[in-house]
């Protein structure tokens, strides 16, 4: 333990984002990249399309779900940095304390201040992958995770004769206290596949993605629309599944829990897997629980941009500029046979495999005259 009256004071270091935080910031951005690639392939970046979207007034409805999570992360991260900018971490022979100077407005907020006496420390671990020290208290079940990168030495009392403050880091002080468990003195990288909680989440995510990949290849039907009404049931399912997973992960393995940051990242990753799985599996569920697959008559509109149903209760088939040449080669009054199924919650889905094949044949040989009537929809 520290010598009597030995006191180390560390101040907040406005360091760059940790690897974990960079990953959290990168996830929503990386998820948008395939969307832009897909949109570029289908020529969504045509000026006429952007004008149509802006004039419809639904641009915020389409972009807010992508912008809000990223904006909230930036605001929360900036808020945490701002709140802690004047905080101090004090380590002496009695314990470790997180406090604010008396002139700070946050000094009056007692819930922000943390105090843990050495006598109340149940155990301590050093997590190399997080570069942080995790303290377990005997008085409550709350963990205190201190990231080494966040703190730099400010002063030592009394000053140590031949040791420069720059040569003393936070980990060195904790090592001097000799509070680490024997298994943690020579820490290794945290292995996601060795811990039962993280291993189960990873294997579950892989299983869901494998199912989505193969089922989406075998499926011939697809949702009629890609809008908030059709996405809402899948968003609700993914949110509920994420809450259950977060509860199960926090309740499992109390004796040696994985780092909270890693668990939180995996839970967020799993939530996107739940959303994709629900979207793909919903088509299969509709095939069994929904109505029959019927053949309905459609005809193209004057602008070669939609297929209009003869029966007004059926949904319109939308398609992109990739198929406009084909539809303009068909007569306006020429009927197209489209397979439609009405599923749960009144959501429709199409089987456009025949139409898609006809469009491909037309693109290979636009001058052919024996191309069968077809319709197209992008998914």
mmCIF file with all atom_site columns, C-alpha atoms in Angstrom, residues 49-151:
data_model
loop_
_atom_site.group_PDB
_atom_site.id
_atom_site.type_symbol
_atom_site.label_atom_id
_atom_site.label_alt_id
_atom_site.label_comp_id
_atom_site.label_asym_id
_atom_site.label_entity_id
_atom_site.label_seq_id
_atom_site.pdbx_PDB_ins_code
_atom_site.Cartn_x
_atom_site.Cartn_y
_atom_site.Cartn_z
_atom_site.occupancy
_atom_site.B_iso_or_equiv
_atom_site.pdbx_formal_charge
_atom_site.auth_seq_id
_atom_site.auth_comp_id
_atom_site.auth_asym_id
_atom_site.auth_atom_id
_atom_site.pdbx_PDB_model_num
ATOM 1   C CA . UNK A 1 49  ? -35.395 11.891 -57.833 1.00 0.00 ? 49  UNK A CA 1
ATOM 2   C CA . UNK A 1 50  ? -33.928 14.319 -55.277 1.00 0.00 ? 50  UNK A CA 1
ATOM 3   C CA . UNK A 1 51  ? -36.375 16.991 -56.395 1.00 0.00 ? 51  UNK A CA 1
ATOM 4   C CA . UNK A 1 52  ? -39.257 14.566 -55.953 1.00 0.00 ? 52  UNK A CA 1
ATOM 5   C CA . UNK A 1 53  ? -38.099 13.605 -52.439 1.00 0.00 ? 53  UNK A CA 1
ATOM 6   C CA . UNK A 1 54  ? -37.629 17.220 -51.337 1.00 0.00 ? 54  UNK A CA 1
ATOM 7   C CA . UNK A 1 55  ? -40.984 18.269 -52.710 1.00 0.00 ? 55  UNK A CA 1
ATOM 8   C CA . UNK A 1 56  ? -42.746 15.377 -50.959 1.00 0.00 ? 56  UNK A CA 1
ATOM 9   C CA . UNK A 1 57  ? -41.771 16.762 -47.531 1.00 0.00 ? 57  UNK A CA 1
ATOM 10  C CA . UNK A 1 58  ? -40.679 13.291 -46.345 1.00 0.00 ? 58  UNK A CA 1
ATOM 11  C CA . UNK A 1 59  ? -36.946 13.900 -46.500 1.00 0.00 ? 59  UNK A CA 1
ATOM 12  C CA . UNK A 1 60  ? -36.639 14.325 -42.723 1.00 0.00 ? 60  UNK A CA 1
ATOM 13  C CA . UNK A 1 61  ? -38.739 11.241 -42.140 1.00 0.00 ? 61  UNK A CA 1
ATOM 14  C CA . UNK A 1 62  ? -36.207 9.278  -44.177 1.00 0.00 ? 62  UNK A CA 1
ATOM 15  C CA . UNK A 1 63  ? -33.017 10.837 -42.816 1.00 0.00 ? 63  UNK A CA 1
ATOM 16  C CA . UNK A 1 64  ? -33.767 11.451 -39.121 1.00 0.00 ? 64  UNK A CA 1
ATOM 17  C CA . UNK A 1 65  ? -33.585 7.744  -38.161 1.00 0.00 ? 65  UNK A CA 1
ATOM 18  C CA . UNK A 1 66  ? -30.012 7.780  -39.470 1.00 0.00 ? 66  UNK A CA 1
ATOM 19  C CA . UNK A 1 67  ? -28.944 11.193 -38.165 1.00 0.00 ? 67  UNK A CA 1
ATOM 20  C CA . UNK A 1 68  ? -30.478 11.133 -34.660 1.00 0.00 ? 68  UNK A CA 1
ATOM 21  C CA . UNK A 1 69  ? -28.433 8.192  -33.226 1.00 0.00 ? 69  UNK A CA 1
ATOM 22  C CA . UNK A 1 70  ? -25.193 9.677  -34.523 1.00 0.00 ? 70  UNK A CA 1
ATOM 23  C CA . UNK A 1 71  ? -26.111 13.145 -33.235 1.00 0.00 ? 71  UNK A CA 1
ATOM 24  C CA . UNK A 1 72  ? -27.066 11.791 -29.805 1.00 0.00 ? 72  UNK A CA 1
ATOM 25  C CA . UNK A 1 73  ? -23.736 10.006 -29.509 1.00 0.00 ? 73  UNK A CA 1
ATOM 26  C CA . UNK A 1 74  ? -21.795 13.169 -30.371 1.00 0.00 ? 74  UNK A CA 1
ATOM 27  C CA . UNK A 1 75  ? -23.847 15.242 -27.896 1.00 0.00 ? 75  UNK A CA 1
ATOM 28  C CA . UNK A 1 76  ? -23.542 12.690 -25.082 1.00 0.00 ? 76  UNK A CA 1
ATOM 29  C CA . UNK A 1 77  ? -19.821 12.200 -25.661 1.00 0.00 ? 77  UNK A CA 1
ATOM 30  C CA . UNK A 1 78  ? -19.240 15.959 -25.736 1.00 0.00 ? 78  UNK A CA 1
ATOM 31  C CA . UNK A 1 79  ? -21.367 16.410 -22.610 1.00 0.00 ? 79  UNK A CA 1
ATOM 32  C CA . UNK A 1 80  ? -19.385 13.805 -20.690 1.00 0.00 ? 80  UNK A CA 1
ATOM 33  C CA . UNK A 1 81  ? -16.111 15.441 -21.683 1.00 0.00 ? 81  UNK A CA 1
ATOM 34  C CA . UNK A 1 82  ? -17.437 18.862 -20.657 1.00 0.00 ? 82  UNK A CA 1
ATOM 35  C CA . UNK A 1 83  ? -18.751 17.674 -17.280 1.00 0.00 ? 83  UNK A CA 1
ATOM 36  C CA . UNK A 1 84  ? -15.460 15.990 -16.409 1.00 0.00 ? 84  UNK A CA 1
ATOM 37  C CA . UNK A 1 85  ? -13.113 18.661 -17.722 1.00 0.00 ? 85  UNK A CA 1
ATOM 38  C CA . UNK A 1 86  ? -12.396 20.045 -14.221 1.00 0.00 ? 86  UNK A CA 1
ATOM 39  C CA . UNK A 1 87  ? -12.684 16.804 -12.245 1.00 0.00 ? 87  UNK A CA 1
ATOM 40  C CA . UNK A 1 88  ? -9.821  15.302 -10.245 1.00 0.00 ? 88  UNK A CA 1
ATOM 41  C CA . UNK A 1 89  ? -8.939  11.743 -9.359  1.00 0.00 ? 89  UNK A CA 1
ATOM 42  C CA . UNK A 1 90  ? -7.246  11.583 -5.956  1.00 0.00 ? 90  UNK A CA 1
ATOM 43  C CA . UNK A 1 91  ? -5.479  8.465  -4.694  1.00 0.00 ? 91  UNK A CA 1
ATOM 44  C CA . UNK A 1 92  ? -4.029  8.303  -1.179  1.00 0.00 ? 92  UNK A CA 1
ATOM 45  C CA . UNK A 1 93  ? -3.541  5.788  1.612   1.00 0.00 ? 93  UNK A CA 1
ATOM 46  C CA . UNK A 1 94  ? -7.282  5.776  2.437   1.00 0.00 ? 94  UNK A CA 1
ATOM 47  C CA . UNK A 1 95  ? -8.793  5.188  -0.976  1.00 0.00 ? 95  UNK A CA 1
ATOM 48  C CA . UNK A 1 96  ? -9.559  6.593  -4.428  1.00 0.00 ? 96  UNK A CA 1
ATOM 49  C CA . UNK A 1 97  ? -11.836 9.606  -4.948  1.00 0.00 ? 97  UNK A CA 1
ATOM 50  C CA . UNK A 1 98  ? -13.391 11.382 -7.931  1.00 0.00 ? 98  UNK A CA 1
ATOM 51  C CA . UNK A 1 99  ? -14.202 14.969 -7.068  1.00 0.00 ? 99  UNK A CA 1
ATOM 52  C CA . UNK A 1 100 ? -14.529 18.489 -8.446  1.00 0.00 ? 100 UNK A CA 1
ATOM 53  C CA . UNK A 1 101 ? -12.882 21.665 -7.113  1.00 0.00 ? 101 UNK A CA 1
ATOM 54  C CA . UNK A 1 102 ? -15.040 23.898 -4.932  1.00 0.00 ? 102 UNK A CA 1
ATOM 55  C CA . UNK A 1 103 ? -15.339 26.584 -7.620  1.00 0.00 ? 103 UNK A CA 1
ATOM 56  C CA . UNK A 1 104 ? -16.869 24.127 -10.109 1.00 0.00 ? 104 UNK A CA 1
ATOM 57  C CA . UNK A 1 105 ? -20.658 24.078 -10.482 1.00 0.00 ? 105 UNK A CA 1
ATOM 58  C CA . UNK A 1 106 ? -20.496 20.273 -10.504 1.00 0.00 ? 106 UNK A CA 1
ATOM 59  C CA . UNK A 1 107 ? -19.032 20.209 -6.985  1.00 0.00 ? 107 UNK A CA 1
ATOM 60  C CA . UNK A 1 108 ? -22.613 20.603 -5.672  1.00 0.00 ? 108 UNK A CA 1
ATOM 61  C CA . UNK A 1 109 ? -23.799 17.531 -7.584  1.00 0.00 ? 109 UNK A CA 1
ATOM 62  C CA . UNK A 1 110 ? -23.015 14.844 -5.037  1.00 0.00 ? 110 UNK A CA 1
ATOM 63  C CA . UNK A 1 111 ? -24.091 11.983 -7.296  1.00 0.00 ? 111 UNK A CA 1
ATOM 64  C CA . UNK A 1 112 ? -21.183 12.753 -9.646  1.00 0.00 ? 112 UNK A CA 1
ATOM 65  C CA . UNK A 1 113 ? -18.592 12.344 -6.905  1.00 0.00 ? 113 UNK A CA 1
ATOM 66  C CA . UNK A 1 114 ? -17.305 8.848  -6.212  1.00 0.00 ? 114 UNK A CA 1
ATOM 67  C CA . UNK A 1 115 ? -15.459 7.617  -3.131  1.00 0.00 ? 115 UNK A CA 1
ATOM 68  C CA . UNK A 1 116 ? -14.145 4.125  -2.583  1.00 0.00 ? 116 UNK A CA 1
ATOM 69  C CA . UNK A 1 117 ? -12.057 3.284  0.472   1.00 0.00 ? 117 UNK A CA 1
ATOM 70  C CA . UNK A 1 118 ? -9.431  0.561  0.134   1.00 0.00 ? 118 UNK A CA 1
ATOM 71  C CA . UNK A 1 119 ? -11.153 -1.320 2.945   1.00 0.00 ? 119 UNK A CA 1
ATOM 72  C CA . UNK A 1 120 ? -14.281 -1.548 0.758   1.00 0.00 ? 120 UNK A CA 1
ATOM 73  C CA . UNK A 1 121 ? -12.506 -2.843 -2.350  1.00 0.00 ? 121 UNK A CA 1
ATOM 74  C CA . UNK A 1 122 ? -13.615 -6.413 -2.978  1.00 0.00 ? 122 UNK A CA 1
ATOM 75  C CA . UNK A 1 123 ? -11.330 -6.966 -5.964  1.00 0.00 ? 123 UNK A CA 1
ATOM 76  C CA . UNK A 1 124 ? -9.737  -5.118 -8.860  1.00 0.00 ? 124 UNK A CA 1
ATOM 77  C CA . UNK A 1 125 ? -8.915  -6.049 -12.421 1.00 0.00 ? 125 UNK A CA 1
ATOM 78  C CA . UNK A 1 126 ? -6.870  -4.444 -15.136 1.00 0.00 ? 126 UNK A CA 1
ATOM 79  C CA . UNK A 1 127 ? -8.450  -4.886 -18.597 1.00 0.00 ? 127 UNK A CA 1
ATOM 80  C CA . UNK A 1 128 ? -5.721  -4.529 -21.188 1.00 0.00 ? 128 UNK A CA 1
ATOM 81  C CA . UNK A 1 129 ? -8.044  -4.311 -24.211 1.00 0.00 ? 129 UNK A CA 1
ATOM 82  C CA . UNK A 1 130 ? -9.850  -1.364 -22.592 1.00 0.00 ? 130 UNK A CA 1
ATOM 83  C CA . UNK A 1 131 ? -6.729  0.046  -20.937 1.00 0.00 ? 131 UNK A CA 1
ATOM 84  C CA . UNK A 1 132 ? -8.708  0.521  -17.755 1.00 0.00 ? 132 UNK A CA 1
ATOM 85  C CA . UNK A 1 133 ? -8.921  -0.527 -14.113 1.00 0.00 ? 133 UNK A CA 1
ATOM 86  C CA . UNK A 1 134 ? -12.164 -2.074 -12.844 1.00 0.00 ? 134 UNK A CA 1
ATOM 87  C CA . UNK A 1 135 ? -12.820 -1.772 -9.083  1.00 0.00 ? 135 UNK A CA 1
ATOM 88  C CA . UNK A 1 136 ? -15.379 -4.033 -7.363  1.00 0.00 ? 136 UNK A CA 1
ATOM 89  C CA . UNK A 1 137 ? -16.897 -2.721 -4.136  1.00 0.00 ? 137 UNK A CA 1
ATOM 90  C CA . UNK A 1 138 ? -18.103 -4.797 -1.175  1.00 0.00 ? 138 UNK A CA 1
ATOM 91  C CA . UNK A 1 139 ? -20.743 -2.209 -0.252  1.00 0.00 ? 139 UNK A CA 1
ATOM 92  C CA . UNK A 1 140 ? -22.693 -2.334 -3.553  1.00 0.00 ? 140 UNK A CA 1
ATOM 93  C CA . UNK A 1 141 ? -22.773 -4.114 -6.885  1.00 0.00 ? 141 UNK A CA 1
ATOM 94  C CA . UNK A 1 142 ? -21.777 -1.049 -8.918  1.00 0.00 ? 142 UNK A CA 1
ATOM 95  C CA . UNK A 1 143 ? -18.447 -1.252 -10.732 1.00 0.00 ? 143 UNK A CA 1
ATOM 96  C CA . UNK A 1 144 ? -16.088 1.660  -11.082 1.00 0.00 ? 144 UNK A CA 1
ATOM 97  C CA . UNK A 1 145 ? -14.195 1.557  -14.355 1.00 0.00 ? 145 UNK A CA 1
ATOM 98  C CA . UNK A 1 146 ? -11.310 4.013  -14.677 1.00 0.00 ? 146 UNK A CA 1
ATOM 99  C CA . UNK A 1 147 ? -9.735  4.380  -18.103 1.00 0.00 ? 147 UNK A CA 1
ATOM 100 C CA . UNK A 1 148 ? -6.029  5.181  -17.800 1.00 0.00 ? 148 UNK A CA 1
ATOM 101 C CA . UNK A 1 149 ? -6.005  7.320  -20.930 1.00 0.00 ? 149 UNK A CA 1
ATOM 102 C CA . UNK A 1 150 ? -8.414  9.815  -19.365 1.00 0.00 ? 150 UNK A CA 1
ATOM 103 C CA . UNK A 1 151 ? -6.088  10.909 -16.561 1.00 0.00 ? 151 UNK A CA 1
#
